Amino acid sequence: MVLRLNRRSALIAAGGLVAAPRLAQAQATRVRMTLDWAFQSPNAFALVAREKGYFRAAGLDVTVDRGQGSGGVPVALAGGAYDMGYADLNPAIRFMAENPDRGIVAVAVLHDRSPLCAIVRADGPIRTPKDLEGKKLAAPDFDAGRQLFPAFAKAAGIDASKVTFLSVTPALREPMLVRREADGVTGFVTTSALALKGIGLGLNQQRTMMYYDHGLDLYGGAILTTRAYLERNPDAVRGMTAALMKAFIETVKNGQEMLDILKRVEPLTDVALERERHELNVEKVIMSPNVQANGISAVDPARLQTGIRQVEEAYNMQPRLQGPQIYTADFLPPAADRRI
């Protein structure tokens, strides 16, 4: 009698335990992931998960690509170019409000607070949001801080009709403030504050108005996918979410390891700048009282719904989107694994 071995039996017989990783790699589920922007410290946790083998351990073969802005991530997911993404949640809310049939959904919220802000000179006359009336703010047309300014204005008691926006390219935004050609700028604190410092306006020379300090309490960066992908690949989504969250928490606890990996992957990285960006991100965006008490992605449904309404109002949309349409906690790791 001739003994016939199937491929799995033959591999195990030939290589024992050594063959198992090769087999797992052959069977790994491919996942295409896009980030929100170029590889920088706020999104480098995805590189940590890849470089430290967390994706492989979950049976996943993951490609991680840089993005071109948070607004492009839901579009890329809906179009099928990517399976999962990382981006600010609020452009995804807008996209879903405009395209409710596209099924964009967040499976984890990593930033408990939004980085949106307005920055003015500390030596100038603008001390409160109300003082922005009659002033000029510089920002690109697509800047999230500019697009959501009407919601910020409503929450902070500003008459938005009395604020003038100057449309500029991203490269010209901060120089406009330094040259006093604008009274302020809008943007992400982790971008604009450091860009201003880099061209001569130190952090102590800036007055930063975080939107969340003035009534616009939005969530920030999130892990996104589509309902269709969830239904086809629930185990892959669960594995991706756990791997990314593990790397994210490690990054918060050990920024140096993240910076080492970022520098290895992107050799042109300015490590000192990215360290400062990371520290600012942790302070202003990640480590809120809610996160300290309850861990990452402890999303409050009422707060999420309020944020959705504020985003819809900012874009003059009729209320239509409900919290469960844009966020599900079903794929999160256990609460104990989400504490920092």
Coordinates of C-alpha atoms in Angstrom, one line a residue:
M1 CA 0.0 0.0 0.0
V2 CA 1.3 3.5 -0.9
L3 CA 0.9 6.2 1.7
R4 CA -0.1 9.5 0.1
L5 CA 0.3 12.6 2.1
N6 CA -1.6 15.8 1.5
R7 CA 0.4 19.1 1.3
R8 CA -0.1 19.9 5.0
S9 CA 1.0 16.5 6.2
A10 CA 4.0 16.5 3.9
L11 CA 5.1 19.9 5.1
I12 CA 4.8 18.9 8.7
A13 CA 6.6 15.6 8.1
A14 CA 9.4 17.2 6.3
G15 CA 10.0 20.2 8.5
G16 CA 8.1 19.7 11.7
L17 CA 7.4 22.9 13.5
V18 CA 9.7 24.9 11.2
A19 CA 7.2 24.4 8.4
A20 CA 4.3 25.9 10.4
P21 CA 5.2 29.6 9.9
R22 CA 5.6 29.1 6.2
L23 CA 2.3 27.4 6.0
A24 CA 0.7 30.2 8.0
Q25 CA 2.3 32.8 5.7
A26 CA 0.9 31.0 2.6
Q27 CA -2.5 31.1 4.1
A28 CA -2.3 34.7 5.5
T29 CA -5.2 37.0 4.6
R30 CA -4.1 39.9 2.6
V31 CA -5.2 43.3 3.8
R32 CA -4.5 46.6 2.1
M33 CA -4.3 49.5 4.5
T34 CA -4.0 53.3 3.8
L35 CA -2.9 55.9 6.3
D36 CA -4.1 59.5 6.5
W37 CA -0.9 61.2 5.5
A38 CA 2.9 60.7 5.0
F39 CA 4.6 58.4 7.6
Q40 CA 4.8 60.6 10.7
S41 CA 4.7 59.9 14.5
P42 CA 0.9 60.1 14.8
N43 CA 0.3 57.3 12.3
A44 CA 3.6 55.3 12.8
F45 CA 1.8 52.8 15.1
A46 CA 0.8 51.0 11.9
L47 CA 4.4 50.7 11.0
V48 CA 5.1 49.4 14.5
A49 CA 2.5 46.7 14.1
R50 CA 4.0 45.7 10.8
E51 CA 7.6 45.8 11.8
K52 CA 7.1 44.0 15.1
G53 CA 5.2 41.2 13.4
Y54 CA 1.8 41.8 15.0
F55 CA 0.0 41.5 11.7
R56 CA 1.8 38.2 10.9
A57 CA 0.9 36.8 14.4
A58 CA -2.8 37.4 13.5
G59 CA -2.4 35.5 10.2
L60 CA -2.5 38.7 8.1
D61 CA -0.3 39.9 5.2
V62 CA -0.7 43.7 5.4
T63 CA 0.5 46.4 3.1
V64 CA 0.6 49.9 4.7
D65 CA 0.6 52.9 2.3
R66 CA 0.9 56.6 3.1
G67 CA -2.2 58.7 2.4
Q68 CA -3.0 62.1 0.9
G69 CA -5.3 63.4 3.6
S70 CA -8.0 62.1 5.9
G71 CA -10.7 63.1 3.4
G72 CA -9.4 60.7 0.8
V73 CA -9.5 57.6 3.0
P74 CA -13.2 57.0 3.0
V75 CA -13.3 57.6 -0.7
A76 CA -10.5 55.0 -1.2
L77 CA -12.3 52.5 1.0
A78 CA -15.6 52.9 -0.7
G79 CA -14.0 52.6 -4.1
G80 CA -12.3 49.3 -3.2
A81 CA -8.7 50.6 -3.5
Y82 CA -8.1 49.7 0.2
D83 CA -9.6 47.3 2.7
M84 CA -8.9 49.3 5.9
G85 CA -7.6 52.8 6.7
Y86 CA -6.6 55.2 9.5
A87 CA -7.9 58.7 9.3
D88 CA -9.7 61.5 11.2
L89 CA -13.3 60.4 11.9
N90 CA -15.0 63.6 10.9
P91 CA -14.4 63.5 7.1
A92 CA -15.7 60.0 7.3
I93 CA -18.9 61.3 9.0
R94 CA -19.3 63.8 6.3
F95 CA -18.7 61.2 3.6
M96 CA -21.3 58.9 5.1
A97 CA -23.8 61.7 5.6
E98 CA -23.5 62.4 1.8
N99 CA -23.2 58.7 0.8
P100 CA -25.1 56.7 3.4
D101 CA -25.2 53.6 1.1
R102 CA -21.3 53.3 1.0
G103 CA -21.1 51.7 4.4
I104 CA -18.0 53.4 5.8
V105 CA -17.6 52.4 9.5
A106 CA -15.1 52.9 12.3
V107 CA -14.1 49.9 14.3
A108 CA -11.9 51.8 16.8
V109 CA -11.5 55.4 17.8
L110 CA -7.8 56.0 18.7
H111 CA -7.9 59.7 19.4
D112 CA -10.4 60.6 22.1
R113 CA -10.1 64.3 21.1
S114 CA -9.9 66.1 17.8
P115 CA -6.6 67.9 16.9
L116 CA -8.6 70.7 15.3
C117 CA -7.7 74.2 16.4
A118 CA -7.3 77.9 15.6
I119 CA -3.9 79.5 16.3
V120 CA -3.1 83.2 16.7
R121 CA -0.2 85.2 18.0
A122 CA 0.2 85.3 21.7
D123 CA 1.2 88.9 21.6
G124 CA -1.9 89.9 19.6
P125 CA -5.3 91.2 20.6
I126 CA -7.1 87.8 20.0
R127 CA -7.5 86.2 23.4
T128 CA -10.9 84.3 23.1
P129 CA -12.8 82.7 20.2
K130 CA -15.2 85.7 20.2
D131 CA -12.2 87.9 19.3
L132 CA -11.9 86.2 16.0
E133 CA -14.8 88.3 14.7
G134 CA -13.6 90.9 12.2
K135 CA -10.3 89.0 11.7
K136 CA -8.7 87.1 8.9
L137 CA -7.8 83.4 9.1
A138 CA -5.6 81.6 6.6
A139 CA -6.2 78.0 5.6
P140 CA -6.5 75.8 2.5
D141 CA -10.1 75.3 1.2
F142 CA -9.9 71.6 2.1
D143 CA -8.5 72.2 5.6
A144 CA -10.7 70.3 8.2
G145 CA -10.3 73.2 10.7
R146 CA -11.7 75.6 8.1
Q147 CA -14.4 73.3 7.0
L148 CA -15.6 72.7 10.5
F149 CA -15.2 76.3 11.6
P150 CA -18.9 77.0 11.3
A151 CA -19.5 74.2 13.9
F152 CA -16.8 75.6 16.1
A153 CA -18.2 79.1 15.7
K154 CA -21.7 78.0 16.7
A155 CA -20.4 76.1 19.7
A156 CA -18.1 79.0 20.8
G157 CA -20.6 81.8 20.2
I158 CA -18.8 83.3 17.2
D159 CA -20.6 85.1 14.4
A160 CA -19.0 83.2 11.6
S161 CA -20.1 85.7 9.0
K162 CA -17.7 88.2 10.6
V163 CA -14.7 86.0 10.1
T164 CA -12.8 86.2 6.8
F165 CA -10.9 83.2 5.4
L166 CA -7.9 83.6 3.1
S167 CA -7.5 80.6 0.8
V168 CA -3.9 79.6 0.7
T169 CA -1.9 76.4 0.0
P170 CA -0.7 74.4 3.0
A171 CA 2.8 75.7 2.5
L172 CA 1.7 79.3 2.8
R173 CA -0.7 78.9 5.7
E174 CA 1.7 79.4 8.6
P175 CA 4.0 82.0 6.9
M176 CA 0.9 84.2 6.5
L177 CA 0.5 84.4 10.3
V178 CA 4.3 84.9 10.9
R179 CA 4.3 87.7 8.4
R180 CA 1.2 89.2 10.0
E181 CA -0.7 88.9 6.7
A182 CA -3.3 86.9 8.6
D183 CA -4.6 87.1 12.1
G184 CA -4.6 83.4 12.6
V185 CA -4.7 79.9 11.0
T186 CA -6.9 76.8 11.4
G187 CA -5.7 73.2 11.2
F188 CA -4.4 70.3 13.3
V189 CA -2.4 71.3 16.4
T190 CA 0.1 68.6 15.6
T191 CA 0.7 70.2 12.2
S192 CA 0.3 73.9 12.4
A193 CA 1.8 74.5 15.9
L194 CA 5.0 72.8 14.9
A195 CA 5.1 74.3 11.4
L196 CA 4.9 77.8 13.1
K197 CA 7.7 76.9 15.5
G198 CA 9.8 75.8 12.6
I199 CA 9.6 79.2 10.9
G200 CA 10.2 81.3 14.0
L201 CA 7.0 81.5 16.0
G202 CA 7.7 79.4 19.1
L203 CA 5.0 77.5 21.0
N204 CA 5.1 80.1 23.8
Q205 CA 4.5 82.8 21.1
Q206 CA 1.3 81.1 20.0
R207 CA -2.2 81.1 21.5
T208 CA -3.9 77.9 20.6
M209 CA -7.7 77.5 20.7
M210 CA -8.5 73.8 20.7
Y211 CA -12.0 73.3 19.3
Y212 CA -12.8 70.8 22.0
D213 CA -12.1 73.4 24.7
H214 CA -14.9 75.6 23.2
G215 CA -17.8 73.2 22.7
L216 CA -16.9 71.2 19.6
D217 CA -16.0 68.0 21.3
L218 CA -15.4 65.7 18.4
Y219 CA -13.5 62.4 18.3
G220 CA -10.3 62.2 16.2
G221 CA -8.3 59.5 14.4
A222 CA -10.0 56.2 13.9
I223 CA -9.6 52.8 12.2
L224 CA -12.0 52.6 9.2
T225 CA -13.3 50.0 6.9
T226 CA -16.6 49.2 5.1
R227 CA -19.6 47.1 6.1
A228 CA -19.1 44.9 3.1
Y229 CA -15.5 44.1 4.1
L230 CA -16.6 43.5 7.7
E231 CA -19.1 41.0 6.5
R232 CA -16.7 39.1 4.3
N233 CA -13.7 39.2 6.6
P234 CA -14.7 39.6 10.3
D235 CA -11.6 37.7 11.6
A236 CA -9.3 39.9 9.5
V237 CA -10.9 43.0 10.9
R238 CA -10.7 41.7 14.4
G239 CA -7.1 40.8 14.0
M240 CA -6.2 44.1 12.4
T241 CA -7.9 46.1 15.1
A242 CA -6.2 44.2 17.9
A243 CA -2.7 44.4 16.3
L244 CA -3.1 48.1 15.5
M245 CA -4.4 48.9 19.0
K246 CA -1.5 46.9 20.6
A247 CA 1.0 48.9 18.6
F248 CA -0.8 52.2 19.3
I249 CA -0.7 51.7 23.1
E250 CA 3.0 50.6 22.9
T251 CA 3.7 53.8 20.9
V252 CA 2.1 56.0 23.6
K253 CA 4.1 54.2 26.3
N254 CA 7.4 54.0 24.4
G255 CA 7.7 56.8 21.9
Q256 CA 11.4 56.1 21.3
E257 CA 10.8 52.6 19.9
M258 CA 8.2 54.1 17.5
L259 CA 10.7 56.8 16.4
D260 CA 13.4 54.2 15.8
I261 CA 11.0 52.2 13.5
L262 CA 9.8 55.4 11.8
K263 CA 13.4 56.4 11.0
R264 CA 14.2 53.0 9.7
V265 CA 11.2 52.9 7.4
E266 CA 11.5 56.6 6.4
P267 CA 15.2 57.6 6.5
L268 CA 14.5 61.3 5.9
T269 CA 12.5 61.5 9.2
D270 CA 13.4 64.5 11.4
V271 CA 13.5 62.5 14.7
A272 CA 13.5 65.6 16.9
L273 CA 10.5 67.1 15.2
E274 CA 8.6 63.8 15.2
R275 CA 9.4 63.3 18.9
E276 CA 7.9 66.7 19.6
R277 CA 4.9 66.0 17.4
H278 CA 4.3 62.7 19.2
E279 CA 4.5 64.4 22.6
L280 CA 2.0 67.1 21.5
N281 CA -0.3 64.4 20.1
V282 CA -0.3 62.4 23.3
E283 CA -0.9 65.5 25.4
K284 CA -3.6 67.3 23.3
V285 CA -5.3 64.4 21.5
I286 CA -4.8 61.0 23.1
M287 CA -4.6 61.1 26.9
S288 CA -7.9 62.6 27.8
P289 CA -9.5 62.0 31.2
N290 CA -11.9 59.5 29.5
V291 CA -8.9 57.5 28.2
Q292 CA -7.1 57.6 31.5
A293 CA -10.2 56.2 33.2
N294 CA -11.6 53.8 30.6
G295 CA -8.9 53.1 27.9
I296 CA -8.8 53.6 24.2
S297 CA -12.0 53.6 22.1
A298 CA -14.3 54.0 25.1
V299 CA -16.8 55.8 22.9
D300 CA -19.8 57.5 24.4
P301 CA -22.8 57.1 22.1
A302 CA -24.4 60.4 23.1
R303 CA -21.1 62.4 22.5
L304 CA -20.7 60.6 19.2
Q305 CA -24.2 61.5 18.1
T306 CA -23.7 65.1 19.1
G307 CA -20.5 65.3 17.1
I308 CA -22.3 63.8 14.1
R309 CA -25.0 66.5 14.3
Q310 CA -22.3 69.2 14.6
V311 CA -20.5 67.9 11.5
E312 CA -23.8 67.7 9.5
E313 CA -24.7 71.2 10.5
A314 CA -21.2 72.5 9.5
Y315 CA -21.9 71.3 6.0
N316 CA -25.5 72.4 5.9
M317 CA -26.9 68.9 5.8
Q318 CA -30.2 67.6 7.1
P319 CA -29.7 65.3 10.1
R320 CA -29.7 61.7 8.9
L321 CA -26.7 59.8 10.2
Q322 CA -27.0 57.7 13.4
G323 CA -24.1 56.7 15.6
P324 CA -24.3 52.9 15.0
Q325 CA -24.0 53.6 11.2
I326 CA -20.6 55.1 11.6
Y327 CA -19.1 53.2 14.6
T328 CA -19.2 49.6 15.9
A329 CA -17.4 48.3 19.0
D330 CA -18.0 44.7 18.0
F331 CA -14.4 44.2 16.7
L332 CA -12.5 45.7 19.6
P333 CA -10.1 43.7 21.8
P334 CA -11.2 43.3 25.5
A335 CA -11.3 46.4 27.6
A336 CA -8.3 45.2 29.7
D337 CA -6.2 45.2 26.5
R338 CA -7.2 48.8 25.7
R339 CA -6.0 50.5 28.9
I340 CA -2.9 52.7 28.9

